C-alpha positions as protocol buffer text, in pm:
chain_id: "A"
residue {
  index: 1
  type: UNK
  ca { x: 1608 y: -604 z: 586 }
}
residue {
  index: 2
  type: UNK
  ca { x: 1400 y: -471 z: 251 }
}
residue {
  index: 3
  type: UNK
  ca { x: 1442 y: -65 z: 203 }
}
residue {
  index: 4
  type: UNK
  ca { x: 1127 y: 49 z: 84 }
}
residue {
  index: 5
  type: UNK
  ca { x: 1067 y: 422 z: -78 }
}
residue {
  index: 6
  type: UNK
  ca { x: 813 y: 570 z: -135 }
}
residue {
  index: 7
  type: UNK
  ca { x: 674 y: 793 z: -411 }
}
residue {
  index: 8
  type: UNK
  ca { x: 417 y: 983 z: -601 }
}
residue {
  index: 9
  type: UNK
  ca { x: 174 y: 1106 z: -373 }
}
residue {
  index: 10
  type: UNK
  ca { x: 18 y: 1438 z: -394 }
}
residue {
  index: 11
  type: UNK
  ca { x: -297 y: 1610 z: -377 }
}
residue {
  index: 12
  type: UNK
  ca { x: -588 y: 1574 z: -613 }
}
residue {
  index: 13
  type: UNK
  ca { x: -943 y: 1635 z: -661 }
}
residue {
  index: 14
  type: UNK
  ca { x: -1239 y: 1374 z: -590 }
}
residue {
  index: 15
  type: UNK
  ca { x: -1333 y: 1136 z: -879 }
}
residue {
  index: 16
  type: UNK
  ca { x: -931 y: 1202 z: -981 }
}
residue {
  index: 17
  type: UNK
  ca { x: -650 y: 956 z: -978 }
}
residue {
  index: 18
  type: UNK
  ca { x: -299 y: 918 z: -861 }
}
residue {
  index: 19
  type: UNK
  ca { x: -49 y: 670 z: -856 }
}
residue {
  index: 20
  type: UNK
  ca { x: 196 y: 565 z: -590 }
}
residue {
  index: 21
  type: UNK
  ca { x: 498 y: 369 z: -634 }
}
residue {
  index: 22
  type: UNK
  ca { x: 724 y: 180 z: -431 }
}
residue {
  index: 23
  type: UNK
  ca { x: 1089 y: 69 z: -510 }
}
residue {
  index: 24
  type: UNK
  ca { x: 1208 y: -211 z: -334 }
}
residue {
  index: 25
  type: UNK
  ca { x: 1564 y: -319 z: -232 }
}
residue {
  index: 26
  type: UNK
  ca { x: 1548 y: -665 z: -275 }
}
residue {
  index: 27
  type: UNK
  ca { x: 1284 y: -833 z: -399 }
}
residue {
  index: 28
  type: UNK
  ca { x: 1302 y: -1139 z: -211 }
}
residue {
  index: 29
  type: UNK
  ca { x: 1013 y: -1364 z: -344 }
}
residue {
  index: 30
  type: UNK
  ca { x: 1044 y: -1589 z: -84 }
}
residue {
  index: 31
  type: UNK
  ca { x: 885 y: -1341 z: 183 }
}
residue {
  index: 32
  type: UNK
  ca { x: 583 y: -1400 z: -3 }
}
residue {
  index: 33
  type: UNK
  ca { x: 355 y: -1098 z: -15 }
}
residue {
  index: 34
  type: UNK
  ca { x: 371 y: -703 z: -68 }
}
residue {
  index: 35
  type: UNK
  ca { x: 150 y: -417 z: 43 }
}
residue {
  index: 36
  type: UNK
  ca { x: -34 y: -91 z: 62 }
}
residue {
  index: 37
  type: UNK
  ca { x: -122 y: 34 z: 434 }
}
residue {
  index: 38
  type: UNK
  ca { x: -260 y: 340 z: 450 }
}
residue {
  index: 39
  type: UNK
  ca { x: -330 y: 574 z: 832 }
}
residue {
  index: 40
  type: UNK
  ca { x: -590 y: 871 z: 843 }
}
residue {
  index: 41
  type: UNK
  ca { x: -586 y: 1083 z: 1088 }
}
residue {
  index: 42
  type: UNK
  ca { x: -646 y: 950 z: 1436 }
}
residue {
  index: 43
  type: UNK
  ca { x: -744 y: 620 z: 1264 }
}
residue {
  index: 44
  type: UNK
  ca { x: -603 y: 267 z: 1265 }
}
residue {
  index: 45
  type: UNK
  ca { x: -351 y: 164 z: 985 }
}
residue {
  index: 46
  type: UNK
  ca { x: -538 y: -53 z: 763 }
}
residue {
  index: 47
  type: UNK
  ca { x: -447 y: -292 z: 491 }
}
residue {
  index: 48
  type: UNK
  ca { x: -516 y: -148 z: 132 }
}
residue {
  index: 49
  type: UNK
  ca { x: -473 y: -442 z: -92 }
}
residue {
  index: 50
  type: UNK
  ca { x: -174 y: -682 z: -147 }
}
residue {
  index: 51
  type: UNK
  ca { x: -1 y: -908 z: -375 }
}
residue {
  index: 52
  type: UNK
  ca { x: 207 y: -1210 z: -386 }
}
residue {
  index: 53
  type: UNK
  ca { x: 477 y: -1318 z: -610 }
}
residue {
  index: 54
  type: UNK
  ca { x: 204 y: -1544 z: -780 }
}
residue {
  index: 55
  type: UNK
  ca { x: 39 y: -1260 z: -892 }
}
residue {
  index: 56
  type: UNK
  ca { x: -255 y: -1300 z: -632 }
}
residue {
  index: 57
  type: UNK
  ca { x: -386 y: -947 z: -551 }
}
residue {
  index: 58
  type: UNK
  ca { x: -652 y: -878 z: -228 }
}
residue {
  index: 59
  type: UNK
  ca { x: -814 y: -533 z: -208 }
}
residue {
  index: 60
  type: UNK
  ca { x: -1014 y: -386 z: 125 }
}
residue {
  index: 61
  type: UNK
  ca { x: -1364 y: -358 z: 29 }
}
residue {
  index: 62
  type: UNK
  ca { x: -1345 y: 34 z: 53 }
}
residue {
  index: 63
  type: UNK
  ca { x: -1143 y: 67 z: -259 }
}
residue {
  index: 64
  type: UNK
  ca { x: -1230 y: -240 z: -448 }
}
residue {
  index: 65
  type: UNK
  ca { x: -1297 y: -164 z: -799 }
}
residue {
  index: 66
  type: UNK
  ca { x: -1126 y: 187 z: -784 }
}
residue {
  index: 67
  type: UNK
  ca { x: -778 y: 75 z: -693 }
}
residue {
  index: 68
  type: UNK
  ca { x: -533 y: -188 z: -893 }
}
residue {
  index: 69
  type: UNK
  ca { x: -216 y: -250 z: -724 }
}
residue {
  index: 70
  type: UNK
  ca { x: 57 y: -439 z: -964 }
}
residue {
  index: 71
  type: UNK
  ca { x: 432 y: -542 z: -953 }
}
residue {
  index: 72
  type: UNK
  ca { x: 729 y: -448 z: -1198 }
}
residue {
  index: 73
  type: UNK
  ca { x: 971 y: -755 z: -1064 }
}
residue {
  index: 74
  type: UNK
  ca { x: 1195 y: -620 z: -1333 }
}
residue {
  index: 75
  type: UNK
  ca { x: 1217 y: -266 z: -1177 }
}
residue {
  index: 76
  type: UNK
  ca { x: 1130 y: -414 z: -809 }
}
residue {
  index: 77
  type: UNK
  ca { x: 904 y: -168 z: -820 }
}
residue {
  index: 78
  type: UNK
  ca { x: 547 y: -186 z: -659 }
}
residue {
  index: 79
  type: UNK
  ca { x: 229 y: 48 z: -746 }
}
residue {
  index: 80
  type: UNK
  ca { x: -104 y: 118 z: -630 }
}
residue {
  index: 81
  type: UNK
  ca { x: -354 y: 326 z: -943 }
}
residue {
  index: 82
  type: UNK
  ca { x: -574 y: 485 z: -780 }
}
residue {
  index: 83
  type: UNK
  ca { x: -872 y: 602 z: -957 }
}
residue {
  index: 84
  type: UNK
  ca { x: -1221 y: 743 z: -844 }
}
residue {
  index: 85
  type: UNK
  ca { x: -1038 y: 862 z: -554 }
}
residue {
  index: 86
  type: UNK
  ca { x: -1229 y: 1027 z: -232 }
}
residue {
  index: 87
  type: UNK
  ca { x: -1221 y: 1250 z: 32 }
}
residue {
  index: 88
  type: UNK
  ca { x: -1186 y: 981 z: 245 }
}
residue {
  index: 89
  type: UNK
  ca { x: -917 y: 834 z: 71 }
}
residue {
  index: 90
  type: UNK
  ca { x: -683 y: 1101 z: 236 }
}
residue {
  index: 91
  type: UNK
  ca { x: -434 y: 916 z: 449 }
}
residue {
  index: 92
  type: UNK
  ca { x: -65 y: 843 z: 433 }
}
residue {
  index: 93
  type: UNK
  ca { x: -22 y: 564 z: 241 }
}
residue {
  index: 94
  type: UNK
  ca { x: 255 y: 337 z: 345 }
}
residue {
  index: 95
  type: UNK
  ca { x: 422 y: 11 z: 181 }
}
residue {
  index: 96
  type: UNK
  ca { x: 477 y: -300 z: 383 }
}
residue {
  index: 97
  type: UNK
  ca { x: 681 y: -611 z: 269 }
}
residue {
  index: 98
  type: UNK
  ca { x: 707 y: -965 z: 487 }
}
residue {
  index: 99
  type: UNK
  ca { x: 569 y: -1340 z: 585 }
}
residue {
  index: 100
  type: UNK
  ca { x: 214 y: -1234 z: 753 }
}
residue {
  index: 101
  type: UNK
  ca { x: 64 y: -894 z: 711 }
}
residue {
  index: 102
  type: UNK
  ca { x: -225 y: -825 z: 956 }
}
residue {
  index: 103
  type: UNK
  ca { x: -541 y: -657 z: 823 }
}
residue {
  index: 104
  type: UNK
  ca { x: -475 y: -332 z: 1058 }
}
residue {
  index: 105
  type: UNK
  ca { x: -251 y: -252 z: 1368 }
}
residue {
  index: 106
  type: UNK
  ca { x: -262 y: 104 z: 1555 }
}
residue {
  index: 107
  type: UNK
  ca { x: 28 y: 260 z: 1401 }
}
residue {
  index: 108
  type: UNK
  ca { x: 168 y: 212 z: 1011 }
}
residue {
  index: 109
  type: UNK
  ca { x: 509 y: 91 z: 1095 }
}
residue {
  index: 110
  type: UNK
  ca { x: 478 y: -54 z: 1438 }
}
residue {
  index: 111
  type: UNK
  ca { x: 487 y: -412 z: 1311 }
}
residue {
  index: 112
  type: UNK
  ca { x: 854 y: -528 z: 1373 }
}
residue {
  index: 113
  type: UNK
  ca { x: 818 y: -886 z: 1146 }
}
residue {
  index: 114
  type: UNK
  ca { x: 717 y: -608 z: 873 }
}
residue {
  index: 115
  type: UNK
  ca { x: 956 y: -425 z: 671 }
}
residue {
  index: 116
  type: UNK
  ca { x: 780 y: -53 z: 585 }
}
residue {
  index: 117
  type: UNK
  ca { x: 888 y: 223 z: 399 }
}
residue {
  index: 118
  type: UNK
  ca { x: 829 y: 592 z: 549 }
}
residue {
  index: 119
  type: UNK
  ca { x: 520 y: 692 z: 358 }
}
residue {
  index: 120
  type: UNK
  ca { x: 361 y: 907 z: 107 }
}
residue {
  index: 121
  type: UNK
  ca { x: 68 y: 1156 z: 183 }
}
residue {
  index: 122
  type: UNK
  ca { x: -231 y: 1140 z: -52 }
}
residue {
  index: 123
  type: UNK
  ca { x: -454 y: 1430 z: -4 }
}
residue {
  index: 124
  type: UNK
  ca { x: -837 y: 1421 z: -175 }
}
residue {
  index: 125
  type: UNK
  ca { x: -1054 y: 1739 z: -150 }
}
């Protein structure tokens, strides 16, 4: 199983930026792709953007063109920039490692075939 962490959330103030990173175990290329979720409150987790060890990157449309998300396979460490960021931005923002990632499930986390890490809040006002 991949450990995921976490870090470099925070709070910040619309049209402001933050960056989130995740450091990852093992980067085992052969699961394929990587991950930003993110869950607002009393919403659905929903995919963020991804990428894949060939450098392939898919963004939701709700932060497409605001948010880059990259890979240090050197440091096994996976970010998300976020720029131009928005009150409704606010959510925990989780990363997800594995075969198949879904586009949303009820719960961050509740995907079994998914290894997550435990989160980090972002909080736009």
């Amino acid at each position: 199983q991949v450990q995921l962490v976490e870090s470099g959330g925070g709070s910040v103030q619309a049209g402001g930026s933050l960056r989130v990173s995740c450091t990852i175990s093992e980067l085992d290329f052969g699961r394929g792709t990587i991950a930003w979720y993110r869950q607002e409150a009393d919403k659905e987790c929903q995919l963020v953007s991804k990428i894949e060890v060939s450098g392939w990157t898919w963004y939701a449309d709700s932060v497409k063109g605001r948010f880059t998300v990259s890979l240090d396979g050197h440091a096994s460490t996976l970010y998300l920039q976020m720029n131009s960021l928005k009150p409704e931005d606010t959510a925990v923002y989780y990363c997800a490692a594995g075969t198949f990632l879904p586009r949303s499930m009820k719960i961050c986390g509740s995907d079994a075939s998914v290894d997550w890490g435990q989160g980090t809040q972002v909080t736009v006002s």
